Coordinates of C-alpha atoms and ligand atoms in Angstrom, one line a residue:
X20 CA 13.5 -6.3 -21.3
X21 CA 15.9 -5.8 -18.4
X22 CA 14.2 -5.9 -15.1
X23 CA 15.2 -5.9 -11.5
X24 CA 13.0 -7.0 -8.4
X25 CA 13.9 -4.8 -5.6
X26 CA 13.7 -7.2 -2.8
X27 CA 15.6 -8.1 0.4
X28 CA 15.5 -11.7 -0.3
X29 CA 15.7 -13.8 -3.5
X30 CA 14.3 -16.6 -1.9
X31 CA 11.0 -15.2 -0.8
X32 CA 7.9 -16.9 -2.6
X33 CA 7.0 -13.4 -4.5
X34 CA 10.3 -12.7 -5.5
X35 CA 11.0 -16.1 -6.8
X36 CA 7.8 -16.2 -8.6
X37 CA 8.2 -12.8 -10.2
X38 CA 11.7 -13.8 -11.5
X39 CA 10.3 -17.1 -12.9
X40 CA 7.5 -15.4 -14.6
X41 CA 9.9 -12.9 -16.1
X42 CA 12.4 -15.6 -17.3
X43 CA 9.6 -17.5 -18.7
X44 CA 8.8 -14.5 -20.8
X45 CA 12.4 -14.1 -22.1
X46 CA 13.3 -11.0 -19.9
X47 CA 16.6 -10.4 -18.4
X48 CA 15.9 -10.2 -14.5
X49 CA 17.9 -9.8 -11.4
X50 CA 16.9 -9.6 -7.8
X51 CA 18.6 -6.4 -6.3
X52 CA 18.4 -5.9 -2.5
X53 CA 17.5 -2.1 -2.1
X54 CA 19.2 -1.7 1.1
X55 CA 22.6 -2.4 -0.7
X56 CA 22.0 0.1 -3.4
X57 CA 24.0 3.3 -3.2
X58 CA 22.4 6.3 -4.5
X59 CA 24.5 8.7 -6.6
X60 CA 22.8 12.1 -6.7
X61 CA 24.5 13.7 -9.4
X62 CA 22.6 16.8 -11.2
X63 CA 22.9 15.6 -14.7
X64 CA 23.3 11.8 -14.5
X65 CA 21.9 10.2 -11.5
X66 CA 23.1 6.8 -10.9
X67 CA 22.7 3.6 -8.8
X68 CA 25.7 1.8 -7.5
X69 CA 25.3 -1.8 -6.4
X70 CA 28.1 -4.1 -5.1
X71 CA 30.9 -1.7 -5.6
X72 CA 30.2 -0.8 -9.4
X73 CA 27.5 1.0 -11.4
X74 CA 24.2 -0.8 -11.8
X75 CA 23.9 -2.1 -15.5
X76 CA 20.9 0.0 -17.3
X77 CA 17.5 -1.3 -16.6
X78 CA 14.2 -0.8 -18.4
X79 CA 11.9 -1.3 -15.2
X80 CA 12.0 -2.2 -11.7
X81 CA 9.4 -4.1 -9.6
X82 CA 9.5 -2.6 -6.0
X83 CA 8.9 -5.0 -3.2
X84 CA 9.7 -2.7 -0.3
X85 CA 9.3 -4.1 3.3
X86 CA 7.2 -1.9 5.7
X87 CA 10.2 -1.5 8.0
X88 CA 12.4 0.0 5.2
X89 CA 9.9 2.4 3.6
X90 CA 12.2 5.4 3.9
X91 CA 15.4 4.1 2.3
X92 CA 13.3 1.8 -0.1
X93 CA 11.2 4.8 -1.6
X94 CA 14.4 6.8 -1.9
X95 CA 15.9 3.9 -4.0
X96 CA 12.7 3.8 -6.2
X97 CA 12.8 7.5 -6.7
X98 CA 16.2 7.3 -7.8
X99 CA 15.3 4.8 -10.4
X100 CA 12.4 7.1 -11.5
X101 CA 15.0 10.0 -11.8
X102 CA 17.1 7.8 -14.1
X103 CA 14.3 7.1 -16.4
X104 CA 13.6 3.5 -15.3
X105 CA 9.9 2.6 -15.1
X106 CA 8.6 1.2 -11.7
X107 CA 5.5 -0.8 -11.4
X108 CA 4.7 1.2 -8.4
X109 CA 6.0 4.8 -8.1
X110 CA 7.8 5.9 -5.0
X111 CA 5.1 8.5 -3.8
X112 CA 2.3 5.9 -4.1
X113 CA 4.2 3.6 -1.8
X114 CA 4.7 6.1 0.6
X115 CA 1.2 7.2 0.7
X116 CA -0.1 3.6 0.9
X117 CA 2.2 3.2 4.0
X118 CA 0.3 5.9 6.0
X119 CA -2.9 4.2 6.9
X120 CA -4.6 7.5 7.9
X121 CA -3.5 9.4 4.9
X122 CA -4.8 6.4 2.8
X123 CA -8.1 6.5 4.4
X124 CA -8.4 10.2 4.0
X125 CA -7.6 10.1 0.3
X126 CA -10.2 7.3 -0.1
X127 CA -12.9 8.9 1.7
X128 CA -12.4 12.2 -0.2
X129 CA -13.2 10.3 -3.3
X130 CA -16.3 8.6 -1.7
X131 CA -15.0 5.1 -1.3
X132 CA -16.7 3.0 1.4
X133 CA -14.7 2.8 4.6
X134 CA -15.3 1.4 8.0
X135 CA -16.6 4.7 10.2
X136 CA -13.2 5.8 11.5
X137 CA -12.0 8.3 13.9
X138 CA -8.4 9.7 14.9
X139 CA -7.2 11.9 17.7
X140 CA -4.1 13.0 19.3
X141 CA -5.4 13.9 22.6
X142 CA -7.0 11.5 25.1
X143 CA -9.0 14.1 26.8
X144 CA -12.3 13.2 24.9
X145 CA -11.9 9.4 24.5
X146 CA -15.7 9.1 24.8
X147 CA -16.2 11.4 21.9
X148 CA -13.7 9.0 19.9
X149 CA -15.8 6.0 20.8
X150 CA -19.1 7.5 20.1
X151 CA -18.1 9.0 16.8
X152 CA -17.9 5.3 15.3
X153 CA -21.0 4.5 17.0
X154 CA -19.8 3.1 20.4
X155 CA -18.3 -0.4 21.5
X156 CA -17.5 -2.9 20.4
X157 CA -14.6 -0.9 18.2
X158 CA -11.4 -1.9 16.6
X159 CA -8.5 0.1 17.6
X160 CA -5.4 0.2 15.3
X161 CA -2.0 1.3 15.7
X162 CA -1.1 3.5 12.6
X163 CA 2.1 1.6 12.1
X164 CA 1.0 -1.8 12.4
X165 CA 1.1 -4.9 9.8
X166 CA 0.1 -8.4 9.5
X167 CA -2.6 -7.7 12.1
X168 CA -0.4 -6.8 14.9
X169 CA -1.5 -3.9 16.6
X170 CA -5.2 -4.2 15.7
X171 CA -7.4 -4.8 18.8
X172 CA -11.1 -5.6 19.4
X173 CA -12.6 -3.9 22.3
X174 CA -15.8 -5.4 23.1
X175 CA -16.9 -2.9 25.7
X176 CA -16.6 1.0 26.4
X177 CA -14.4 0.4 29.3
X178 CA -11.9 -2.1 27.5
X179 CA -11.8 0.6 24.6
X180 CA -10.9 3.4 27.2
X181 CA -8.1 1.3 28.6
X182 CA -6.5 0.5 25.3
X183 CA -6.6 3.9 23.8
X184 CA -5.4 5.2 27.1
X185 CA -2.4 2.7 27.0
X186 CA -1.6 3.2 23.5
X187 CA -1.6 6.9 23.8
X188 CA 0.3 6.8 26.9
X189 CA 3.1 5.2 24.7
X190 CA 2.6 8.1 22.3
X191 CA 1.3 5.6 19.6
X192 CA -0.9 6.9 16.9
X193 CA -4.2 5.1 16.7
X194 CA -7.2 4.9 14.6
X195 CA -10.6 3.9 16.2
X196 CA -13.0 2.2 14.0
X197 CA -16.5 0.6 14.0
X198 CA -16.3 -3.4 14.2
X199 CA -17.8 -4.8 11.2
X200 CA -19.3 -7.7 12.9
X201 CA -21.6 -8.7 10.1
X202 CA -18.4 -9.9 8.2
X203 CA -17.8 -12.6 10.9
X204 CA -14.0 -12.5 10.5
X205 CA -13.9 -12.8 6.9
X206 CA -12.3 -10.3 4.6
X207 CA -11.5 -10.2 0.8
X208 CA -8.0 -9.5 -0.9
X209 CA -8.5 -8.3 -4.4
X210 CA -5.3 -8.3 -6.1
X211 CA -5.2 -5.3 -8.8
X212 CA -2.8 -5.0 -11.7
X213 CA -3.5 -2.0 -13.9
X214 CA -7.1 -1.4 -14.3
X215 CA -8.1 -5.2 -13.6
X216 CA -8.8 -7.2 -10.5
X217 CA -6.6 -10.4 -11.7
X218 CA -7.3 -12.5 -8.8
X219 CA -9.5 -12.3 -5.4
X220 CA -9.5 -14.5 -2.4
X221 CA -11.5 -14.7 0.8
X222 CA -9.9 -14.8 4.1
X223 CA -11.4 -16.1 7.4
X224 CA -10.3 -15.9 10.7
X225 CA -9.0 -18.9 12.8
X226 CA -11.8 -19.7 15.6
X227 CA -11.7 -17.2 18.5
X228 CA -9.9 -14.7 16.5
X229 CA -11.4 -11.6 14.5
X230 CA -8.4 -10.9 12.4
X231 CA -8.3 -12.9 9.1
X232 CA -4.4 -12.3 8.5
X233 CA -2.8 -15.5 7.2
X234 CA -0.1 -14.7 9.8
X235 CA -2.8 -14.8 12.4
X236 CA -3.9 -18.4 11.3
X237 CA -6.5 -17.2 8.8
X238 CA -7.7 -19.5 6.0
X239 CA -7.8 -18.6 2.3
X240 CA -10.1 -19.5 -0.5
X241 CA -11.0 -18.1 -4.0
X242 CA -13.4 -15.6 -4.0
X243 CA -16.1 -14.2 -6.4
X244 CA -16.5 -10.6 -6.2
X245 CA -19.5 -8.7 -7.2
X246 CA -19.2 -6.0 -10.0
X247 CA -19.4 -3.3 -7.1
X248 CA -16.5 -5.1 -5.2
X249 CA -14.4 -5.2 -8.2
X250 CA -15.1 -1.5 -9.1
X251 CA -14.3 -0.5 -5.5
X252 CA -10.8 -2.4 -5.5
X253 CA -9.9 -0.8 -8.8
X254 CA -10.9 2.7 -7.9
X255 CA -9.0 2.4 -4.4
X256 CA -5.9 1.3 -6.3
X257 CA -6.2 4.3 -8.8
X258 CA -6.6 6.8 -6.1
X259 CA -3.7 5.8 -4.1
X260 CA -1.9 5.7 -7.5
X261 CA -1.0 2.1 -7.4
X262 CA -0.6 -0.1 -10.8
X263 CA 0.0 -3.1 -8.6
X264 CA -2.0 -3.4 -5.2
X265 CA -3.6 -5.7 -2.7
X266 CA -7.0 -4.2 -1.8
X267 CA -8.5 -5.5 1.4
X268 CA -12.3 -5.2 1.5
X269 CA -14.9 -6.3 4.2
X270 CA -18.6 -7.0 3.3
X271 CA -20.5 -4.6 5.9
X272 CA -24.2 -3.9 6.3
X273 CA -23.6 -0.4 4.4
X274 CA -21.9 -2.0 1.5
X275 CA -18.4 -3.1 0.6
X276 CA -15.7 -1.1 2.6
X277 CA -12.0 -0.8 2.2
X278 CA -9.9 -1.7 5.1
X279 CA -6.4 -1.2 3.6
X280 CA -4.5 -0.9 0.2
X281 CA -1.1 -2.8 0.1
X282 CA 1.6 -1.8 -2.2
X283 CA 3.7 -4.8 -1.9
X284 CA 1.1 -7.5 -1.7
X285 CA 2.3 -11.2 -1.3
X286 CA 1.7 -13.6 -4.1
X287 CA 1.8 -16.9 -2.1
X288 CA -1.7 -16.6 -0.4
X289 CA -3.5 -15.4 -3.5
X290 CA -1.8 -17.9 -6.1
X291 CA -2.2 -20.8 -3.6
X292 CA -5.9 -19.9 -3.1
X293 CA -6.9 -19.2 -6.8
X294 CA -4.6 -21.1 -8.8
X295 CA -3.9 -17.9 -11.0
X296 CA -0.4 -17.0 -12.3
X297 CA -0.6 -13.6 -10.7
X298 CA 3.1 -13.1 -11.3
X299 CA 2.8 -13.4 -15.0
X300 CA 0.0 -10.8 -15.0
X301 CA 2.5 -8.3 -13.4
X302 CA 5.2 -9.1 -16.0
X303 CA 2.7 -8.6 -18.8
X304 CA 1.6 -5.3 -17.3
X305 CA 5.3 -4.0 -17.4
X306 CA 5.6 -5.3 -21.0
X307 CA 2.9 -3.1 -22.2
X308 CA 3.4 -0.1 -19.8
X309 CA 7.2 0.1 -19.7
X310 CA 7.3 0.1 -23.6
X311 CA 4.4 2.6 -24.1
X312 CA 6.6 4.8 -21.7
X313 CA 9.6 4.3 -23.8
X314 CA 7.5 5.0 -27.0
X315 CA 6.2 8.3 -25.4
X316 CA 9.5 9.5 -24.4
X317 CA 11.0 8.8 -27.8
X318 CA 8.1 10.7 -29.3
X319 CA 8.4 13.7 -27.0
X320 CA 12.3 13.8 -28.0
X321 CA 11.4 13.7 -31.7
Ligands
ADP418 P1 -3.1 -4.9 9.1 O1 -2.5 -3.9 8.2 O2 -2.2 -5.0 10.3 O3 -3.3 -6.3 8.5 P2 -5.8 -4.5 9.1 O4 -6.6 -3.1 9.4 O5 -5.9 -5.1 7.8 O6 -4.5 -4.4 9.6 O7 -6.5 -5.5 10.0 C1 -6.3 -6.8 10.2 C2 -7.5 -7.7 10.4 O8 -8.3 -7.4 11.2 C3 -8.3 -7.5 9.0 O9 -7.7 -8.4 7.8 C4 -9.7 -8.0 9.4 O10 -9.9 -9.3 9.4 C5 -9.7 -7.4 10.8 N1 -10.2 -6.1 10.9 C6 -9.6 -5.0 10.8 N2 -10.5 -3.9 10.9 C7 -11.7 -4.6 11.2 C8 -13.0 -3.7 11.5 N3 -13.3 -2.5 11.5 N4 -14.0 -4.7 11.8 C9 -13.8 -6.0 11.7 N5 -12.6 -6.6 11.6 C10 -11.5 -5.8 11.2

């Protein structure tokens, strides 16, 4: 197959591993910087230009769209969709997963366990916002944050009021969440490909820190998930329409809760912690699904 990895940097671990895995399985693969793609919107023959000429035909693309480039990145993925190229994750699913509030609402509507969460525009009723999630301590999150930035633990009601007030003063959108204390700074990343959890790791926060993000000094190790955790991870990915997803879970007193679903999950942490060749699982998924799609298309035409 002819594949492209939509990534800004060919030397990133995840990009390199996906390329290696595709080459090892005899596919033609190139790394395409999506910010350098020029979208040619023509009625009958949508095209993509790259480096001054038309991009050679592709069977599938693997989007690795950075959080700061969601708008242009998803437009590029959408263009490939119009051109009949199979994407491992569709543009609308990427946009959906990038909006934390929207994702939580969709998951809640399907009955997926979540930390008790509240959201408000006005600061008139901060008290109400805090008591809705059971009172302090609470976790306050910037809607646009990633890698643990903009995630604050407010231990007292006073602290929570100040932080919420300050964020709102800056016109930032925030979520207020119950603090899952019983997880003791540990969360779980389940890597979902298709309808399978192909690898799972536990991340533990550094001493004195409650956020377990690797970028915040968190440590990783292989995790064994319960059947319930596996099933929730797969459901969360399916609800958001993601064939490849990193689902973050916490073990709470009221069962497993989903924190977040990531549409461009990194491979370095999970492959390092589990020793599983996750990149090849993604390529294998494309092999079955992109081809199935091609056959369906051919069948429809016949
Ligand atoms: P980001 O997208 O910035 O990584 P997350 O919502 O995943 O933000 O939060 C970052 C980290 O903070 C999580 O990995 C987890 O360790 C911790 N955390 C987030 N929400 C809660 C919560 N409600 N209770 C306890 N810890 C939390």
